[in-house]
Coordinates of C-alpha atoms in Angstrom, one line a residue:
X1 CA -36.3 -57.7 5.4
X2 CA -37.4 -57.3 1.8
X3 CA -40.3 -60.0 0.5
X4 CA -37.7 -62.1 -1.4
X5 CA -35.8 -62.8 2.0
X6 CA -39.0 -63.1 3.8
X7 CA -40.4 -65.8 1.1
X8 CA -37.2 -67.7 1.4
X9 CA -37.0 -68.1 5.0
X10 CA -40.2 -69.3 5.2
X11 CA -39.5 -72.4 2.8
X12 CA -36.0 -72.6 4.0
X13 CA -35.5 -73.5 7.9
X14 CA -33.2 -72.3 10.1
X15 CA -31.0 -75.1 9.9
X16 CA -30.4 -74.9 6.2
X17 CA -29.6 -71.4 6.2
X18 CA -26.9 -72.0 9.3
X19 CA -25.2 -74.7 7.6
X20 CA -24.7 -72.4 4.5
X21 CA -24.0 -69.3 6.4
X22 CA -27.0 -67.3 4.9
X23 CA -27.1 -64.3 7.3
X24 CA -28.8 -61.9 4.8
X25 CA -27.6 -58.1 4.2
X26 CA -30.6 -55.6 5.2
X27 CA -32.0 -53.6 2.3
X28 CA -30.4 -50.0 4.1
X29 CA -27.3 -51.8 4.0
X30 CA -26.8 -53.1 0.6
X31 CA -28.0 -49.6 -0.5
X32 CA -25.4 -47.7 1.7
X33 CA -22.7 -50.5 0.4
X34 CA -23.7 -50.0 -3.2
X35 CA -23.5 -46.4 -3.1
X36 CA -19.8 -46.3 -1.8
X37 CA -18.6 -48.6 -5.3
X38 CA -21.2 -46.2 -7.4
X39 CA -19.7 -46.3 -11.0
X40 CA -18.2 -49.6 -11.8
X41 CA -19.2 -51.3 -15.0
X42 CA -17.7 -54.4 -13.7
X43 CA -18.9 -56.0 -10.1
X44 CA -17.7 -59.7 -8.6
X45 CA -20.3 -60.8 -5.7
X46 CA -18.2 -64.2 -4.7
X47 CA -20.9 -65.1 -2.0
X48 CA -24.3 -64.2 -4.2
X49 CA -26.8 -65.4 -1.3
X50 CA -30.4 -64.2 -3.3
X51 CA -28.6 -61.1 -5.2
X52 CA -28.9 -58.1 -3.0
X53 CA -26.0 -56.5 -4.2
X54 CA -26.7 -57.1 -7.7
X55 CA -30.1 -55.4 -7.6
X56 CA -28.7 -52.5 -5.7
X57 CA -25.6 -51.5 -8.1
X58 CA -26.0 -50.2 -11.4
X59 CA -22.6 -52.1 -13.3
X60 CA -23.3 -53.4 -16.3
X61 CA -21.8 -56.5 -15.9
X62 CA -22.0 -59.0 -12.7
X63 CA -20.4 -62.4 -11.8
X64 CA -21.0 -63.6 -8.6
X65 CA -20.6 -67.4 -7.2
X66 CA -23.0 -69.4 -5.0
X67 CA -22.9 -73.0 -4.3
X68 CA -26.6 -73.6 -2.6
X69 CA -29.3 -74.7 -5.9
X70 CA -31.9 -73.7 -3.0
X71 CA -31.1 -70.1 -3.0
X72 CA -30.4 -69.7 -6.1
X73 CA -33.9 -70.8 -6.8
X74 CA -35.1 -68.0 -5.0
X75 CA -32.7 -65.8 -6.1
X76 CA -33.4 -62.3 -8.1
X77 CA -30.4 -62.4 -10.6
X78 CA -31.6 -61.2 -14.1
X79 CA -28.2 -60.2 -16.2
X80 CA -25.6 -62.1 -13.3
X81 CA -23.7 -63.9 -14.7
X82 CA -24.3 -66.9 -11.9
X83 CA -20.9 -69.4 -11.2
X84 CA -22.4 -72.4 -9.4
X85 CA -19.2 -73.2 -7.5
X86 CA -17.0 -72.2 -4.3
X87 CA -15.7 -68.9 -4.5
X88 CA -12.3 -69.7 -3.0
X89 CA -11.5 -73.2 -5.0
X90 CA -12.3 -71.8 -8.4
X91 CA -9.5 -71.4 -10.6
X92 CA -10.7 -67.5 -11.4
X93 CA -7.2 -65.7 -9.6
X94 CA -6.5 -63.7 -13.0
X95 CA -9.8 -62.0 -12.9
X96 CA -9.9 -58.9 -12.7
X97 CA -13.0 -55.9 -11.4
X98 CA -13.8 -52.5 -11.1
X99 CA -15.5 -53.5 -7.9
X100 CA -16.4 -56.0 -5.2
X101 CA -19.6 -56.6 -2.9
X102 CA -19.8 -59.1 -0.3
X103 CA -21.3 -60.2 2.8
X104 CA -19.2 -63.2 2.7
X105 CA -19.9 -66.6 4.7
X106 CA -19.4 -66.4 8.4
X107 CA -18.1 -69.9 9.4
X108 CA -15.8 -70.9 12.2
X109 CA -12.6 -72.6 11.6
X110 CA -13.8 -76.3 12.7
X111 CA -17.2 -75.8 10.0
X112 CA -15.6 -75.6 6.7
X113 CA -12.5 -77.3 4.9
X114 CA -9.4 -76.4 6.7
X115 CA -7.4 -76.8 3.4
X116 CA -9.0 -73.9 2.0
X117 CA -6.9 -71.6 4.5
X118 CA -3.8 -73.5 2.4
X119 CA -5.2 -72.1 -0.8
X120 CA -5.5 -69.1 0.1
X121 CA -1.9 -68.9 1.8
X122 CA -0.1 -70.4 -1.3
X123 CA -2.0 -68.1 -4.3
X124 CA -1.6 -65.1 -2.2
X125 CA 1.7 -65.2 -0.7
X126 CA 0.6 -64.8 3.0
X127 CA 0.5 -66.7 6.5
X128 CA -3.2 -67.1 7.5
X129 CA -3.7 -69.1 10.6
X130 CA -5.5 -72.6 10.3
X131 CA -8.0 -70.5 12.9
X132 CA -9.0 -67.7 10.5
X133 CA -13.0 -67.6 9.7
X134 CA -14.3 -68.3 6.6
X135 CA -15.5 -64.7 5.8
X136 CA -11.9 -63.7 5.9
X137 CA -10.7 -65.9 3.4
X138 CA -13.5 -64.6 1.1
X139 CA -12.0 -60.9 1.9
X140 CA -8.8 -61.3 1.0
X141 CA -9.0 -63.0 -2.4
X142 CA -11.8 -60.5 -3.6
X143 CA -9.7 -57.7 -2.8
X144 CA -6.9 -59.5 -4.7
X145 CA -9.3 -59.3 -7.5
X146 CA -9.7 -55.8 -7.6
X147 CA -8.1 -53.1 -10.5
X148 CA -5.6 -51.0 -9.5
X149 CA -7.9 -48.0 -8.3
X150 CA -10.8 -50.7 -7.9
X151 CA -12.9 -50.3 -5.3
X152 CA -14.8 -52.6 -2.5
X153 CA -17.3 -52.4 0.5
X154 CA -17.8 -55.6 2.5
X155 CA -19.9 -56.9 5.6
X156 CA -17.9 -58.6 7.4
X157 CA -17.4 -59.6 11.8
X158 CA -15.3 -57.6 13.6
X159 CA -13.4 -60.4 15.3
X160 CA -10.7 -60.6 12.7
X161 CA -9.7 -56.9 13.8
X162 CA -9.1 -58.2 17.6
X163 CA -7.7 -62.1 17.4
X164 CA -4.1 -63.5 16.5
X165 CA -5.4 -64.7 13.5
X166 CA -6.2 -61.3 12.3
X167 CA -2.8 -60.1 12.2
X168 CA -2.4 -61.7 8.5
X169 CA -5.9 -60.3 7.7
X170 CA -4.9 -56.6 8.9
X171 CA -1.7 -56.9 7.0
X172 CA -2.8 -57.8 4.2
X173 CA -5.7 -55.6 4.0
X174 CA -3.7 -52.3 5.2
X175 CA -2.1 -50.9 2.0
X176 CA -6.3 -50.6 0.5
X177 CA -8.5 -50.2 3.9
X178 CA -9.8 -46.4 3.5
X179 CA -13.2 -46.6 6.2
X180 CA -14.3 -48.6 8.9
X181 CA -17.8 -48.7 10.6
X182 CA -18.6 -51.0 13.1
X183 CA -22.1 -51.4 13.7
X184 CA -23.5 -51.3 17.3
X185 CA -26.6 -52.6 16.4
X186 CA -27.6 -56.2 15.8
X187 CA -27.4 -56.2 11.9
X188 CA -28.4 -60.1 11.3
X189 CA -30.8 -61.4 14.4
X190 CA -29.8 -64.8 13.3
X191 CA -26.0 -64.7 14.1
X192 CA -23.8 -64.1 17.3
X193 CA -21.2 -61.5 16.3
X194 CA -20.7 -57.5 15.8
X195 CA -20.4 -56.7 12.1
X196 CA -18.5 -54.1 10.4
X197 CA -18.5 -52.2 7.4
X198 CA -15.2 -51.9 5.1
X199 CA -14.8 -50.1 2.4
X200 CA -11.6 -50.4 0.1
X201 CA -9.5 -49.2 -2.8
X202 CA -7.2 -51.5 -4.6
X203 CA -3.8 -49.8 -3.3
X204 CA -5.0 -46.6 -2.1
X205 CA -3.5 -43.1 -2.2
X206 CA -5.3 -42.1 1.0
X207 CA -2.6 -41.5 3.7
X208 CA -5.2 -42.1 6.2
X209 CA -7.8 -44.9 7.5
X210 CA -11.4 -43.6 8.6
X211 CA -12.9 -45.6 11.9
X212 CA -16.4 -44.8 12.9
X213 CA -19.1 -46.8 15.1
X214 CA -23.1 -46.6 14.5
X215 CA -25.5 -47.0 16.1
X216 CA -27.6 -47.6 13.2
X217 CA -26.9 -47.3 8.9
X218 CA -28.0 -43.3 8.7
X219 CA -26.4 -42.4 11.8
X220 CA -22.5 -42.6 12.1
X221 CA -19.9 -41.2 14.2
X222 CA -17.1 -38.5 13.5
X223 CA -14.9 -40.2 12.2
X224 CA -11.2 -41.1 14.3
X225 CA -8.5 -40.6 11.2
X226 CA -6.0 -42.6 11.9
X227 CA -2.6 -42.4 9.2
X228 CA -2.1 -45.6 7.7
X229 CA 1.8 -45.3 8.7
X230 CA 0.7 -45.9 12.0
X231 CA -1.8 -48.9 12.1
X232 CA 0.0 -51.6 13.4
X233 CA -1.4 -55.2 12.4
X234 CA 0.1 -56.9 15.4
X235 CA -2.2 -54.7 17.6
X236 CA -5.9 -54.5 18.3
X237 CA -7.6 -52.3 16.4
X238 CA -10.6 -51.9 18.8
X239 CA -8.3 -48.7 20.1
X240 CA -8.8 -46.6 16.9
X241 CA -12.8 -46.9 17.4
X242 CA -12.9 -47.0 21.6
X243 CA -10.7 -44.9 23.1
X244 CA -9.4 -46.5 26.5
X245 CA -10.3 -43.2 29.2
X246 CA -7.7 -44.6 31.4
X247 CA -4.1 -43.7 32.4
X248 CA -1.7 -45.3 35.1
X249 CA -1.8 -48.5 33.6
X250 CA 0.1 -51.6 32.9
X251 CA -1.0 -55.1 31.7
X252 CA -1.8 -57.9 33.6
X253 CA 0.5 -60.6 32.7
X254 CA 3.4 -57.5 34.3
X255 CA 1.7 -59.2 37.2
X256 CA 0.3 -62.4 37.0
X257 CA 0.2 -65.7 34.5
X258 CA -3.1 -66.1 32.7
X259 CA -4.4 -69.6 31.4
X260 CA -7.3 -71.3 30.6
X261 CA -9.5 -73.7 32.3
X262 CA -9.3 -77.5 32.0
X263 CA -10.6 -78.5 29.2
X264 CA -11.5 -82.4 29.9
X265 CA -13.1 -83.6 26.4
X266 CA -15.9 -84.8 28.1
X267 CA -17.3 -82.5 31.5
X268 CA -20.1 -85.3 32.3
X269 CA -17.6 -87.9 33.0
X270 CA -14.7 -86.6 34.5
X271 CA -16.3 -83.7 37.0
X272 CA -19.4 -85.7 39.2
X273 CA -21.1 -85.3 42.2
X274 CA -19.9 -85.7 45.8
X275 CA -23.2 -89.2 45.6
X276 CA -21.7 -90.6 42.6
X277 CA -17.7 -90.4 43.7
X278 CA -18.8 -91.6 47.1
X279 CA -20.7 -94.6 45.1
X280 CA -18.1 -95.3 42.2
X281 CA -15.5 -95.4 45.3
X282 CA -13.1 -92.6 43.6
X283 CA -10.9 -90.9 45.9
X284 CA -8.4 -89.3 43.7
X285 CA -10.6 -86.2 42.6
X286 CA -9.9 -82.8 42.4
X287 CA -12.2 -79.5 44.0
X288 CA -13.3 -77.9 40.8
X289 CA -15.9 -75.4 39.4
X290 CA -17.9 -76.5 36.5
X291 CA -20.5 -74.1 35.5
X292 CA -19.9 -70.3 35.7
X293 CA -23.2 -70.2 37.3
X294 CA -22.2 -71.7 40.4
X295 CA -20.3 -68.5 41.3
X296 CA -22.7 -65.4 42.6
X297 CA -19.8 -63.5 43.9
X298 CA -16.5 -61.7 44.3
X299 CA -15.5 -64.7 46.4
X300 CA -15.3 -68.0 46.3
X301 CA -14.7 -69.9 49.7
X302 CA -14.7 -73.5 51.0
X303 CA -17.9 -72.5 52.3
X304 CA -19.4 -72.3 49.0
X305 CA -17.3 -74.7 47.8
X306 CA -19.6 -76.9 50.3
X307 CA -22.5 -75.9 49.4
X308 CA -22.3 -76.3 45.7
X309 CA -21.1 -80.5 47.1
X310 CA -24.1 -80.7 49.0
X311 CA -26.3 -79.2 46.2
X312 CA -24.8 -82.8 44.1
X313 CA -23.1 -79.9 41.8
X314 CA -20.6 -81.8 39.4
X315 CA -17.0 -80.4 41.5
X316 CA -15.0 -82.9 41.9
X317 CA -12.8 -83.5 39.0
X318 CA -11.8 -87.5 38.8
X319 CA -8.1 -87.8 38.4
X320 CA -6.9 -91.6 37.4
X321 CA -3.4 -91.0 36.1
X322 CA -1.1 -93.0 38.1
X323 CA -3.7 -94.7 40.0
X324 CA -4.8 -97.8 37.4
X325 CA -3.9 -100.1 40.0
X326 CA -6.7 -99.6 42.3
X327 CA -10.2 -101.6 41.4
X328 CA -12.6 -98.7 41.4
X329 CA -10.6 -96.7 38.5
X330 CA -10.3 -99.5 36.6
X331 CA -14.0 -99.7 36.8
X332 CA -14.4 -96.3 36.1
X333 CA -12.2 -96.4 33.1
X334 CA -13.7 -99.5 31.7
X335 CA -16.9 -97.3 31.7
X336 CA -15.3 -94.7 30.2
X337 CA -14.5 -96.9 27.2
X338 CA -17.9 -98.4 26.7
X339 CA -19.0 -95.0 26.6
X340 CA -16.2 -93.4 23.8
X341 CA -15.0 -91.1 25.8
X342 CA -12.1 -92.1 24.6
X343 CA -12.3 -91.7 21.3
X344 CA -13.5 -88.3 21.9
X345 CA -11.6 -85.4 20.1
X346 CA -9.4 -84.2 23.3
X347 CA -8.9 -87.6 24.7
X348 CA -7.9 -89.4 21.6
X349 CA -5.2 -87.1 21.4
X350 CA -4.1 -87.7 24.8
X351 CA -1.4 -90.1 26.6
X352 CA -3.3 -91.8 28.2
X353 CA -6.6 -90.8 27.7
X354 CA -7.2 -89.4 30.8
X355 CA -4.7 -87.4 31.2
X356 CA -6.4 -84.3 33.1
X357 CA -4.3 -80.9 31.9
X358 CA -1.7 -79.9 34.8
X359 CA -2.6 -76.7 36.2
X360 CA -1.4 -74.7 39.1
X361 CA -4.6 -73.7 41.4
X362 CA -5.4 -70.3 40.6
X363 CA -5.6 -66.8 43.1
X364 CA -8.5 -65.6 40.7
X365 CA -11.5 -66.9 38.1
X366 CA -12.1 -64.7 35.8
X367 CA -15.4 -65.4 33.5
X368 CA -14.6 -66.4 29.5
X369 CA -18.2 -65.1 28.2
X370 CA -20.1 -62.2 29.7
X371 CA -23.3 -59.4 29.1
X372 CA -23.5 -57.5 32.2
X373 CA -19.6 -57.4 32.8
X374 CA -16.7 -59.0 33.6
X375 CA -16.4 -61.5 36.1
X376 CA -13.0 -61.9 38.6
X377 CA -13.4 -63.7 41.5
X378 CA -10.9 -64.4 44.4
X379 CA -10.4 -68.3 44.4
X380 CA -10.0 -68.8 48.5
X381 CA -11.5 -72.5 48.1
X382 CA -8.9 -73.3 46.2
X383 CA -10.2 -75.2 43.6
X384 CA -9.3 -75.3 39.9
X385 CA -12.1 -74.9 37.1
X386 CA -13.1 -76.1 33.9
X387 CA -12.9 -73.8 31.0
X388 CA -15.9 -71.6 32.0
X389 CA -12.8 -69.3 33.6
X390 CA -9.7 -68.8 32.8
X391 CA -7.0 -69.0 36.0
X392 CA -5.4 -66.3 37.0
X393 CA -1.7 -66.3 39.5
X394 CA -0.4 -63.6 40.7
X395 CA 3.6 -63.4 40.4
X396 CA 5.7 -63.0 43.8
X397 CA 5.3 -59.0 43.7
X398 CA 6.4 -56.5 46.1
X399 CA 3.0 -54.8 46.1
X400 CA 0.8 -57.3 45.7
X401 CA -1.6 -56.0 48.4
X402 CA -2.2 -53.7 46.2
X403 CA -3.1 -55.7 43.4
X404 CA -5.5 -57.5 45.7
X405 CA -7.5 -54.4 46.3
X406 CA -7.1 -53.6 43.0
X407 CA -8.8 -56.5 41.0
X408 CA -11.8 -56.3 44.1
X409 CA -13.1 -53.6 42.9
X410 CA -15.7 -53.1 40.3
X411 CA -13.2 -50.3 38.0
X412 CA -10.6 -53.3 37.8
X413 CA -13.6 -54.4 35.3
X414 CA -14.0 -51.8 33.7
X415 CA -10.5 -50.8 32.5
X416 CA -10.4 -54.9 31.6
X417 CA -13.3 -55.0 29.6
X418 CA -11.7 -52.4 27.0
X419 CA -9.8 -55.4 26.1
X420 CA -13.1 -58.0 25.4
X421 CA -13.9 -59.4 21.8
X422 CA -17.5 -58.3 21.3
X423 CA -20.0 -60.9 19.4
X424 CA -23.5 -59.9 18.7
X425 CA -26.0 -58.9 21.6
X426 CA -23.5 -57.3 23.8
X427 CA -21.9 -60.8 23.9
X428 CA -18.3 -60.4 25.2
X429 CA -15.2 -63.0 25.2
X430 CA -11.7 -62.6 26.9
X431 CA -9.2 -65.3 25.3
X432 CA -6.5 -66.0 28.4
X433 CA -4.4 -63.8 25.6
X434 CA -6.7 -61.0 25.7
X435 CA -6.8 -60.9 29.7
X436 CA -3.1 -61.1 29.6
X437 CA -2.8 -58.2 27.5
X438 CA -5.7 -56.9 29.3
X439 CA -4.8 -53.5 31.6
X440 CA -4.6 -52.9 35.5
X441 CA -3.4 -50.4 37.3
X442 CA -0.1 -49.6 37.1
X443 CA 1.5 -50.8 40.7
X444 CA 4.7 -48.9 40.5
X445 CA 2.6 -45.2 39.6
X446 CA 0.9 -45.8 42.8
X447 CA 2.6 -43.7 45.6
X448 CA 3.5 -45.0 49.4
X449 CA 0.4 -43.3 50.5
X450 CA -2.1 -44.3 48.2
X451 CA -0.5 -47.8 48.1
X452 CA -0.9 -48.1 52.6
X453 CA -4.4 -46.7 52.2
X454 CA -5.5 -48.8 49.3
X455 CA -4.5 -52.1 51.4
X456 CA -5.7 -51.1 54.6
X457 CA -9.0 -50.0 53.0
X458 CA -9.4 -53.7 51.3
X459 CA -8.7 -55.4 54.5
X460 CA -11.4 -53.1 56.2
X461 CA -14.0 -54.6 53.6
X462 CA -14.2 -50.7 53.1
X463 CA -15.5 -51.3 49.3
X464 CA -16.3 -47.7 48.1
X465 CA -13.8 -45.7 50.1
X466 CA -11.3 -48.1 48.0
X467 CA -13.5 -47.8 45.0
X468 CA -13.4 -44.5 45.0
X469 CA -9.6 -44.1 45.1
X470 CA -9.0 -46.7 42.6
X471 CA -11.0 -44.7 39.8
X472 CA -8.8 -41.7 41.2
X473 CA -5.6 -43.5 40.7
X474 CA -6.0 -44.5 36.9
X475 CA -9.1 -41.5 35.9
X476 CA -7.6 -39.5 32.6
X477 CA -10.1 -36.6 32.6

C-alpha cells in the first residue's frame, strides 16, 4: 500500500470505502497492468478511485470518472482530465481510446441501481441479467470504448467467469479477451472474492485466449492456450485454468434433483425452539436444520436430531398455512405482524405471508459456503433445512447403492468441489445449479464387480477399502 492509500484510509473508515466500493489496486499491480497497455496517447480510467493507473501510464492524455468528492480530495491526478459523474449514466458512448484501465467497482446486484443493467443492455445491444455485478457493467462499456486495435487490462472478480449471469459477459467479451490471470492470492484484504487479471484488444486477431493462475504478480503459470473458436460462453470457464484430473464421470442432476433450502424471510420467527413451540402451543411445525453448524458429520440421525431439540436449537420450523383457525396461530401470526415480519422482503411477496416454500425432504445436505471442503451429509432424520444446504434427492435409479457409497466418501468431494465458485480466502460457494452440474461418478462405467463390492463395502462401514476403490474407479493418471 503506497502512502497516498495509507493516508486515505486512515481519514476514511471502512464503512465509507465499502459503500463506494474502494478496494484499491496494489502498486505491483497497477505497474504490471500499465505495462501490458504501454504506448497509448489516449487512456479512459471510468472508476479513478485516487489515480493509480494514471500515475503508472505514460499517455498523454487521461479522462477518468469518479463520483466520491472524498477521494478525489486525496487523489494524485495532475494532467486527468477528472469527470465528477457515474461512469455508466454519462452520455460519453461515442468516445473513443487507445486504452482502458480499471479496477472497476465491485457491488452486488441488490447495492446499486438495478436500472443501470437496462442501460447497459439497450446502448450495447446485449442481454445482461438483472443479477450481473457492478464491475461487469463497468467492463463491458469500457471495452466498447476502445479503438479498433485498442487495448485494455482490467481487475476484475472471477465470479462473472463461473455464474449464469456471466454468459452475456463472456460473450460479449470473447471476440477481444487475449490473457487471463487469476490471482491465487488475496489481492484486496478488504473484499471477499478471487480477482483476475484481463487483458484485451479491441477485436483481436489472436486466434487464441491465454489462461494462467498466480500465485503472486511476478510469478505466473504456463500459460493453457485455449483457441478462441472453442471457448464456449455457456460453460464455465474455471476448466481452461483447473484442469478436472478425473474420468468416469457424469453430473449429478443424471441422478438426483438439486434445490435449495427454505428460505423463510425471517429464520428467528419461523424456526424456534422445542421451550418456545411447547409455550406458544404450536403443533404444526416441521423438523428442520438451521445453522450449518449444527451438523459435525457424514450423518445426520434422529438421534442428533434430538439432541440439537434438547440443546433449545431453533429446528422446528412453524407451519401455519391452513391452520388459521386454531387460537395459538392466530396468536402467533398476530405477533408476527406487530413485529413486520410481514412486510419483510420474502413475505410481502407471498400469499399469504406465511407461506413456508414446499419442499420434498431431502436424502442429502450438502453445505452452500465452505473452507476446508465440501460438505454432503446423509439426511436419515429426515428433516428439511433452511438455506445453509441445498437438498439433494436421489432419482429412482437402478444402482443407487452405488450412488450411496459413492457420495460417503471423502473423493465424492473432491471431484465436486472442481465445480465451486471461489471468493477471496479460499471461500467457496455451490449454487443448487452448480451442484447440479457438479460431477460424480459415472454409475453405468462401473462394472458388476466393482458395483457388488462398492455396496457391500459401504454397508460394512468399511470406509477406506471403499475409499480406496472409489478414487480407482474415476483416477485419470
Amino acid at each position: 500500500m503506497n502512502d497516498i492509500t495509507e493516508s486515505y484510509c486512515r481519514t476514511a473508515d471502512l464503512q465509507h470505502r465499502r459503500r463506494h466500493a474502494q478496494f484499491f489496486t496494489p502498486d505491483l499491480v497497477a505497474r504490471w497492468m500499465a505495462e501490458q497497455i504501454r504506448g497509448a496517447q489516449t487512456l479512459l480510467d471510468p472508476a479513478l478511485g485516487l489515480g493509480i493507473f494514471p500515475n503508472q501510464a505514460d499517455a498523454v492524455s487521461v479522462v477518468g470518472y469518479e463520483i466520491d468528492p472524498v477521494v478525489l480530495r486525496a487523489a494524485a491526478l495532475d494532467g486527468v482530465t477528472v469527470r465528477q459523474e457515474c461512469f455508466i449514466q454519462a452520455d460519453c458512448w461515442g468516445e473513443r481510446y487507445d486504452a482502458v484501465l480499471a479496477n472497476p467497482p465491485y457491488k452486488n446486484y441488490h447495492d446499486y441501481d438495478i436500472t443501470l443493467v437496462d442501460t447497459i443492455n439497450s446502448r450495447l445491444g446485449v442481454k445482461l441479467s438483472r443479477q450481473a455485478n457492478l464491475s461487469v457493467l463497468f467492463l463491458l462499456k469500457a471495452v466498447s470504448m476502445l479503438k479498433d486495435g485498442g487495448t485494455a487490462a482490467f481487475i476484475v472478480p472471477t465470479e462473472f467467469m463461473d455464474c449464469a449471469y456471466g454468459t452475456e459477459v463472456k460473450r460479449y467479451l470473447q471476440p477481444h479477451l487475449e490473457r487471463v490471470v487469476v490471482c491465487q492470492w488475496d489481492v484486496f484484504a478488504d473484499a471477499l472474492t478471487t480477482a483476475c487479471l484481463l487483458v484485451l484488444k479491441k477485436n483481436t486477431s489472436a486466434a487464441t485466449v491465454q489462461f494462467q493462475t498466480a500465485p503472486d504478480i511476478s510469478h505466473m503459470s504456463a500459460p493453457n492456450v485455449v483457441a478462441r473458436s472453442d471457448l464456449n460462453p455457456a460453460e464455465k470457464w474455471r476448466q481452461y485454468w483447473e484442469k478436472c484430473p478425473f474420468k468416469n464421470t457424469a453430473t449429478l442432476d443424471t441422478y438426483a434433483s438439486v434445490q435449495r433450502g427454505i428460505a423463510t424471510g425471517d429464520n428467528k420467527y419461523f424456526c424456534i425452539s422445542r421451550r418456545r413451540k411447547e409455550d406458544l402451543g404450536l403443533r404444526h411445525v416441521l423438523p428442520c436444520v438451521s445453522k450449518s453448524a449444527h451438523i459435525k458429520s457424514a450423518h445426520f440421525g434422529e438421534s442428533d436430531f434430538a439432541l440439537l431439540a434438547e440443546r433449545g436449537e431453533p429446528v422446528y420450523l412453524v407451519d401455519m398455512q391452513g391452520y388459521e383457525h386454531e387460537e395459538e396461530v392466530q396468536r402467533y401470526l398476530a405477533h408476527g405482524q406487530e413485529l413486520g415480519v410481514h412486510r419483510r422482503y420474502l413475505t410481502r411477496h407471498r400469499q399469504p405471508w406465511y407461506a413456508l416454500e414446499q419442499r420434498p425432504v431431502p436424502d442429502y445436505f450438502v453445505g452452500v459456503f465452505s473452507r476446508h471442503g465440501l460438505k454432503v451429509i446423509r439426511n436419515q432424520a429426515k428433516a428439511l433445512s433452511l438455506t445453509c444446504f441445498h437438498h439433494v434427492r436421489l432419482a429412482d435409479v437402478e444402482r443407487r447403492g452405488l450412488l450411496e457409497a459413492w457420495l460417503s466418501t471423502d473423493i465424492c468431494k473432491e471431484v465436486l468441489w472442481a465445480n465451486r465458485r471461489e471468493y477471496g480466502g479460499g471461500l467457496a460457494k455451490f449454487e443448487p445449479s452448480d451442484l447440479a452440474r457438479g460431477h460424480v461418478l459415472d454409475l453405468e462405467s462401473v462394472t458388476s464387480a466393482d458395483c457388488e463390492l462398492a455396496c457391500r463395502l459401504h454397508r460394512a462401514g468399511n470406509a477406506s477399502l471403499l475409499e480406496h476403490l472409489c478414487r480407482r474407479l474415476v483416477d485419470d493418471g
